[in-house]
Coordinates of C-alpha atoms in Angstrom, one line a residue:
X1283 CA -21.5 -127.4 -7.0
X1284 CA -20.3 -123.7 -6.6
X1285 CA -23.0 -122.5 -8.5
X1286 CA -25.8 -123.9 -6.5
X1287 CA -23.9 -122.8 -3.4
X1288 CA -24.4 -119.3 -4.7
X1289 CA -28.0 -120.2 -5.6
X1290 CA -28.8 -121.3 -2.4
X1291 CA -27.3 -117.9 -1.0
X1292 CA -29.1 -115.8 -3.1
X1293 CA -32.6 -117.3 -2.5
X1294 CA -32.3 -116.7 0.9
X1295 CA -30.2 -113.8 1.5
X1296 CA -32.8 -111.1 1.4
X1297 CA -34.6 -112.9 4.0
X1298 CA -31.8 -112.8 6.3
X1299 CA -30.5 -109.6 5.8
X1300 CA -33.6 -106.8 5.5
X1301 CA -34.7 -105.7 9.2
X1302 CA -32.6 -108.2 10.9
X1303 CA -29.4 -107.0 12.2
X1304 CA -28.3 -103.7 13.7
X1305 CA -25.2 -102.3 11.2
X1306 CA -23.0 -101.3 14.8
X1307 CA -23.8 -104.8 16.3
X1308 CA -22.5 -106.5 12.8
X1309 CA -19.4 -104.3 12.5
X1310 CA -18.1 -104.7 16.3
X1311 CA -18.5 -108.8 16.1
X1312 CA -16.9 -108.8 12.7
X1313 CA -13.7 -106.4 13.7
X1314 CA -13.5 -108.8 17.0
X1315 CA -12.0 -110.6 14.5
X1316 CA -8.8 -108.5 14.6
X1317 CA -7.9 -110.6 17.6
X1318 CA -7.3 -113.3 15.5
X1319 CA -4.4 -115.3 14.6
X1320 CA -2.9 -113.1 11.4
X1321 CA -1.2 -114.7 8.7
X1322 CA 0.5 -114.2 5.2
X1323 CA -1.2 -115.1 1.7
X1324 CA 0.0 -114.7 -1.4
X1325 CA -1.9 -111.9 -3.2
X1326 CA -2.3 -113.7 -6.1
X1327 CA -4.4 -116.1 -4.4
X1328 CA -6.9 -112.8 -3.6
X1329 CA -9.6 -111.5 -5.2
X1330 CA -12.3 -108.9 -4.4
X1331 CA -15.3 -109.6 -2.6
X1332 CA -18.1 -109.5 -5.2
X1333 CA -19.7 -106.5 -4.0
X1334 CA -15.8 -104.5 -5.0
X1335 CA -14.5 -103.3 -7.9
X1336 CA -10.8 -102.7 -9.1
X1337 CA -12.1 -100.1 -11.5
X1338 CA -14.0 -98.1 -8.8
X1339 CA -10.6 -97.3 -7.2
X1340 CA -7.4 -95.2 -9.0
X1341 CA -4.9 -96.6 -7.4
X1342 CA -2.6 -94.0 -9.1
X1343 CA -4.3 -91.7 -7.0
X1344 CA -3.0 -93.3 -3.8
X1345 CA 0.8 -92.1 -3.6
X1346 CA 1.1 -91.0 0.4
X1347 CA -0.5 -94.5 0.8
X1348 CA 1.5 -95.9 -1.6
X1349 CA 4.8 -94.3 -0.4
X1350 CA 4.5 -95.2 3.5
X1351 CA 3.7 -99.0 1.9
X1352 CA 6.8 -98.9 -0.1
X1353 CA 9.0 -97.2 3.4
X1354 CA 7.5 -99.1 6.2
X1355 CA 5.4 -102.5 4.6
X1356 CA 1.6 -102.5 5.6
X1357 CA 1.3 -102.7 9.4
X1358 CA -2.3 -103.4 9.2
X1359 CA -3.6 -106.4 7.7
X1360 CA -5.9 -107.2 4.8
X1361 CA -9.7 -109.0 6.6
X1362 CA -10.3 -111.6 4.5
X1363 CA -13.8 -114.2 4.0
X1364 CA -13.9 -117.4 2.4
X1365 CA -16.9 -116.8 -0.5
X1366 CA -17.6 -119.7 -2.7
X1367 CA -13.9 -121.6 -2.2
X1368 CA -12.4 -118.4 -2.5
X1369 CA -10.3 -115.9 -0.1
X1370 CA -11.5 -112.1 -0.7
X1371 CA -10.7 -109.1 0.2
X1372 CA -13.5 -107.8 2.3
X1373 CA -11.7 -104.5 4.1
X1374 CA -8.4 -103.0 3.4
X1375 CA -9.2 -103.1 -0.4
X1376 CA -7.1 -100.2 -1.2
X1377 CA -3.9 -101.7 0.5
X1378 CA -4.8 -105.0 -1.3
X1379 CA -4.8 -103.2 -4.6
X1380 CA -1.7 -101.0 -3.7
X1381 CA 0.2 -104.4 -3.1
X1382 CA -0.9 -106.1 -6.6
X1383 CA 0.2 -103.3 -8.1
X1384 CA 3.5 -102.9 -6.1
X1385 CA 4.2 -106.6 -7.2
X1386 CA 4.3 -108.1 -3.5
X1387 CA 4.3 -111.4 -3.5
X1388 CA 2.6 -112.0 0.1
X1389 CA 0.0 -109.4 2.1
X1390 CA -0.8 -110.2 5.6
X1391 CA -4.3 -111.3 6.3
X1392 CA -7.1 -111.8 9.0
X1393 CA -9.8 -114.4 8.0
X1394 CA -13.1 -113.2 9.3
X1395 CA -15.1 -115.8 10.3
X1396 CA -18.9 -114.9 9.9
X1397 CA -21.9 -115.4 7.6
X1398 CA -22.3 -113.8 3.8
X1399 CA -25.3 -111.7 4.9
X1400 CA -23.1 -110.0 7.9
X1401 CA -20.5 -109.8 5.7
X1402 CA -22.5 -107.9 3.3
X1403 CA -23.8 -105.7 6.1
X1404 CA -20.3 -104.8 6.9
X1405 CA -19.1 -104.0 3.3
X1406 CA -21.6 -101.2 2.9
X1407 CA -21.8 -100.1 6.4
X1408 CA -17.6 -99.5 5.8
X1409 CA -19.1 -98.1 2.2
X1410 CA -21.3 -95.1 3.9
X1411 CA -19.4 -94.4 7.0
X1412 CA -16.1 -93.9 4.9
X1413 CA -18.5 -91.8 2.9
X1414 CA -16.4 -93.7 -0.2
X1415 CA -16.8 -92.3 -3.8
X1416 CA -20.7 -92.8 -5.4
X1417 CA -19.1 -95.5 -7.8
X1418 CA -18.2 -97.6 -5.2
X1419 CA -21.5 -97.0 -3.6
X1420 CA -23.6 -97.6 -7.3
X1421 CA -21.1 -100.8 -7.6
X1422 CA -22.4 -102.3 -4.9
X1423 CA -26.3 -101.8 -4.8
X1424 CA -26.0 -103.3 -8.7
X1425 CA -24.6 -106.3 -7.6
X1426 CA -27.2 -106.7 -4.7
X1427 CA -29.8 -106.2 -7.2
X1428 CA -28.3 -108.4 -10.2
X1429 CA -26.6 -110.8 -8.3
X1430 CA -28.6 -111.1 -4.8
X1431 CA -32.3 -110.4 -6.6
X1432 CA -32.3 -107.7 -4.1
X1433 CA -34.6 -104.3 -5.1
X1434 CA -33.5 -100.2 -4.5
X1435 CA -36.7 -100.7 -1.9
X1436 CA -34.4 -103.5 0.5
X1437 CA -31.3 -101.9 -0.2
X1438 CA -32.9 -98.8 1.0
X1439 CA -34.6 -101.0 4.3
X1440 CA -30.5 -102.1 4.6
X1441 CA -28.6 -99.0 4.6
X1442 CA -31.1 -96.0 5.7
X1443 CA -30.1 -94.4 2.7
X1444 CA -32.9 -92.3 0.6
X1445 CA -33.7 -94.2 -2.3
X1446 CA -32.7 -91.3 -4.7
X1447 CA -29.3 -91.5 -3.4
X1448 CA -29.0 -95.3 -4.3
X1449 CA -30.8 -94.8 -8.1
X1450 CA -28.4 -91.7 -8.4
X1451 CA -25.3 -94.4 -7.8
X1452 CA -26.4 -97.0 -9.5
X1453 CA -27.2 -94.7 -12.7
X1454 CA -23.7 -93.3 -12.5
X1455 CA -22.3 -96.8 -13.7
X1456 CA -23.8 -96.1 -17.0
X1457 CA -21.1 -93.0 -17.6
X1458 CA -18.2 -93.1 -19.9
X1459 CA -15.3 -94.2 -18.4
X1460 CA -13.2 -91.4 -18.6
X1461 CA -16.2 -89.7 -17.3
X1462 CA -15.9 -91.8 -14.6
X1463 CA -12.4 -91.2 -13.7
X1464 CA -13.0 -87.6 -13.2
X1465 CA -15.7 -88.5 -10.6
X1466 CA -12.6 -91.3 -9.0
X1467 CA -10.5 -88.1 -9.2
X1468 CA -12.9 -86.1 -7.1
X1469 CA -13.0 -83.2 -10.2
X1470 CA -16.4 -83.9 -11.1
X1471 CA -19.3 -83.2 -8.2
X1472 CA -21.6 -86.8 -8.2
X1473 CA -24.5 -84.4 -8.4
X1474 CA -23.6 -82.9 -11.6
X1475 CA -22.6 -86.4 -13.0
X1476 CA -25.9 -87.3 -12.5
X1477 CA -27.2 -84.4 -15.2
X1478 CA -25.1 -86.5 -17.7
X1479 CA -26.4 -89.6 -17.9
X1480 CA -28.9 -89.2 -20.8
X1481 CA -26.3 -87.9 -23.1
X1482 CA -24.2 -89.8 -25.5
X1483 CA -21.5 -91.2 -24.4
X1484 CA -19.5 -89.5 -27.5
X1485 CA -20.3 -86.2 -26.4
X1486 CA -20.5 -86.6 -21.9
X1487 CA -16.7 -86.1 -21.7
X1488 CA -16.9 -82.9 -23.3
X1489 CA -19.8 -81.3 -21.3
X1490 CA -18.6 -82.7 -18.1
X1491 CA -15.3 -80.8 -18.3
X1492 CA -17.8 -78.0 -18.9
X1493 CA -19.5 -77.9 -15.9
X1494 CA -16.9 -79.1 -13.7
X1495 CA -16.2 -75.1 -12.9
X1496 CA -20.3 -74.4 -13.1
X1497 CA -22.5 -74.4 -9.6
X1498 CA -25.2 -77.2 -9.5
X1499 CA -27.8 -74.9 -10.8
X1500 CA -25.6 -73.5 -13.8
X1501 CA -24.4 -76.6 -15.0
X1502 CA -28.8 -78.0 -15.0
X1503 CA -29.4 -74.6 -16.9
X1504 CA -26.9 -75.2 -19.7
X1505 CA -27.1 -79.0 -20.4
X1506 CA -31.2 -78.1 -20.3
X1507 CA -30.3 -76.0 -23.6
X1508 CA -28.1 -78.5 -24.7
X1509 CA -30.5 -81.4 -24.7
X1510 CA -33.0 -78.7 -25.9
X1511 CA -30.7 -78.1 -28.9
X1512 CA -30.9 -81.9 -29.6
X1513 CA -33.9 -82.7 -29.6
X1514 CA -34.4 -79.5 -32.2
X1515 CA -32.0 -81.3 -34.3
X1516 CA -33.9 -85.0 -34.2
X1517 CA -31.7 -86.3 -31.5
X1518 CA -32.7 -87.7 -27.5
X1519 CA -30.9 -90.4 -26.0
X1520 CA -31.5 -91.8 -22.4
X1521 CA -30.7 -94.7 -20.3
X1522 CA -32.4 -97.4 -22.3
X1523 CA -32.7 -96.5 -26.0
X1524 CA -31.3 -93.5 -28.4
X1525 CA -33.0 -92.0 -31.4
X1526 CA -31.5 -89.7 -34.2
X1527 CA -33.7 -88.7 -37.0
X1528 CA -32.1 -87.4 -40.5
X1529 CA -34.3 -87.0 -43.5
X1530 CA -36.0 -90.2 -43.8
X1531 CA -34.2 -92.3 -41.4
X1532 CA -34.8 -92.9 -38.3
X1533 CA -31.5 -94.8 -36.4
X1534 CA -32.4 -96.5 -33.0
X1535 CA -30.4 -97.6 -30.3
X1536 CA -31.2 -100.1 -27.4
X1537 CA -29.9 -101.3 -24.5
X1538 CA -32.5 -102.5 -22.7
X1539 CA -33.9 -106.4 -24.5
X1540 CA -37.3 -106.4 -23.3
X1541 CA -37.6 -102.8 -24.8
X1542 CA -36.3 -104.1 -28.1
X1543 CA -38.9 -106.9 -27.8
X1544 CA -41.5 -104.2 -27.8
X1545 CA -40.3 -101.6 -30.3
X1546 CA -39.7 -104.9 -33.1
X1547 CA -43.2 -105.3 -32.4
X1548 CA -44.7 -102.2 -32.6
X1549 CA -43.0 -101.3 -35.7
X1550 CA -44.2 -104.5 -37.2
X1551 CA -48.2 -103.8 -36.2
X1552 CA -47.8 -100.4 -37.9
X1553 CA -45.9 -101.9 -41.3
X1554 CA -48.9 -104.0 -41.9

């Protein structure tokens, strides 16, 4: 039953959101809901809405936050929407987070009453006018596309954004992680990240402390030698596959199945 319900919303989601709704209209209906009745729910009964990730927030990071929590409780409460049978967090995602953490037993809520495709309007209108880290962003558009069979094309119609902001985010998911935490950290410039994602994941951490101190334009000069340096030595990798050649062997790495599909047969027409 709960999967069909999600069905049913992705089939017809896209219609419903792209060229419908004005983002101000959607966010001043949905925070009339602050004028509702607020009430306490145990956090443990919470989860993220889908388009939210724990991992996309350090919540070690948070400490003045954190300390006026721990002083004077959270005066504002968590909005919260009823997706699939379950209560998520939709707005206030860092308090949420700072309260699981803190051990709180109950966080006091706001239950927005509205439809998924507003609600999804709001969560990245909150995303871009909060101008909230490119992970967060990348997060989001991935689940639209994976999850809501949505393309970069309607996410661009939906947010206004230039599409090469939105393939830049959604590319930055493929980093390491600890790669990652240095763009959560704010050390690392999202731009720069970007030059990084066709290395190997063995060898980004390295060369992105490297260029953290480097301008745009040095940092594109020296991981240009770099790759030029690896590809001297029989070795390219990029988003979907990676190649390293060494005498007579050839070792090839895919992440991308209908790729595989195609390299299995090639190599098979050209063995016969």
């Amino acid at each position: 039953m709960k999967a069909n319900k999600t069905q049913f919303i992705q089939k017809d989601l896209l219609k419903k959101l792209v060229g419908r709704y004005k983002k101000n209209s959607i966010v001043s209906e949905i925070e009339a809901n602050l004028n509702n009745p607020t009430f306490d729910v145990e956090v443990k009964k919470l989860s993220l809405f889908p388009l939210l990730s724990k991992d996309n927030y350090l919540v070690s990071s948070l400490k003045i936050l954190e300390n006026s929590i721990g002083k004077e409780g959270i005066d504002l409460p968590v909005y919260i929407y009823e997706f699939n049978n379950n209560l998520t967090v939709i707005n206030g995602v860092k308090r949420f987070l700072i309260a699981k953490k803190n051990g709180l037993e109950k966080i006091r809520c706001t239950l927005v009453k509205a439809s998924v495709d507003k609600v999804i309007v709001y969560i990245l209108n909150n995303m871009i006018s909060n101008n909230d880290n490119l992970l967060v962003q990348g997060y989001a558009f991935k689940v639209l596309i994976d999850e809501f069979k949505m393309s970069e094309e309607n996410i661009q119609n939906l947010t206004n954004l230039p599409k090469g902001r939105i393939t830049c985010a959604i590319k930055l998911l493929s980093l390491s992680e600890d790669v990652k935490k240095l763009l959560l950290q704010d050390k690392l410039n999202p731009k720069k990240a970007k030059l990084l994602v066709n290395f190997k994941s063995s060898e980004v951490y390295s060369l992105a402390k490297k260029i953290i101190p480097l301008s745009y334009k040095e940092a594109e000069i020296y991981l240009r030698q770099i790759k030029s340096s690896l590809k001297e030595n029989g070795e390219i990798n990029d988003s979907k596959f990676s190649y390293c050649i060494k005498d007579a062997e050839i070792n090839i790495h895919v992440n991308d199945e209908k790729l595989k599909e195609k390299i299995i047969k090639y190599l098979k027409e050209i063995s016969c």
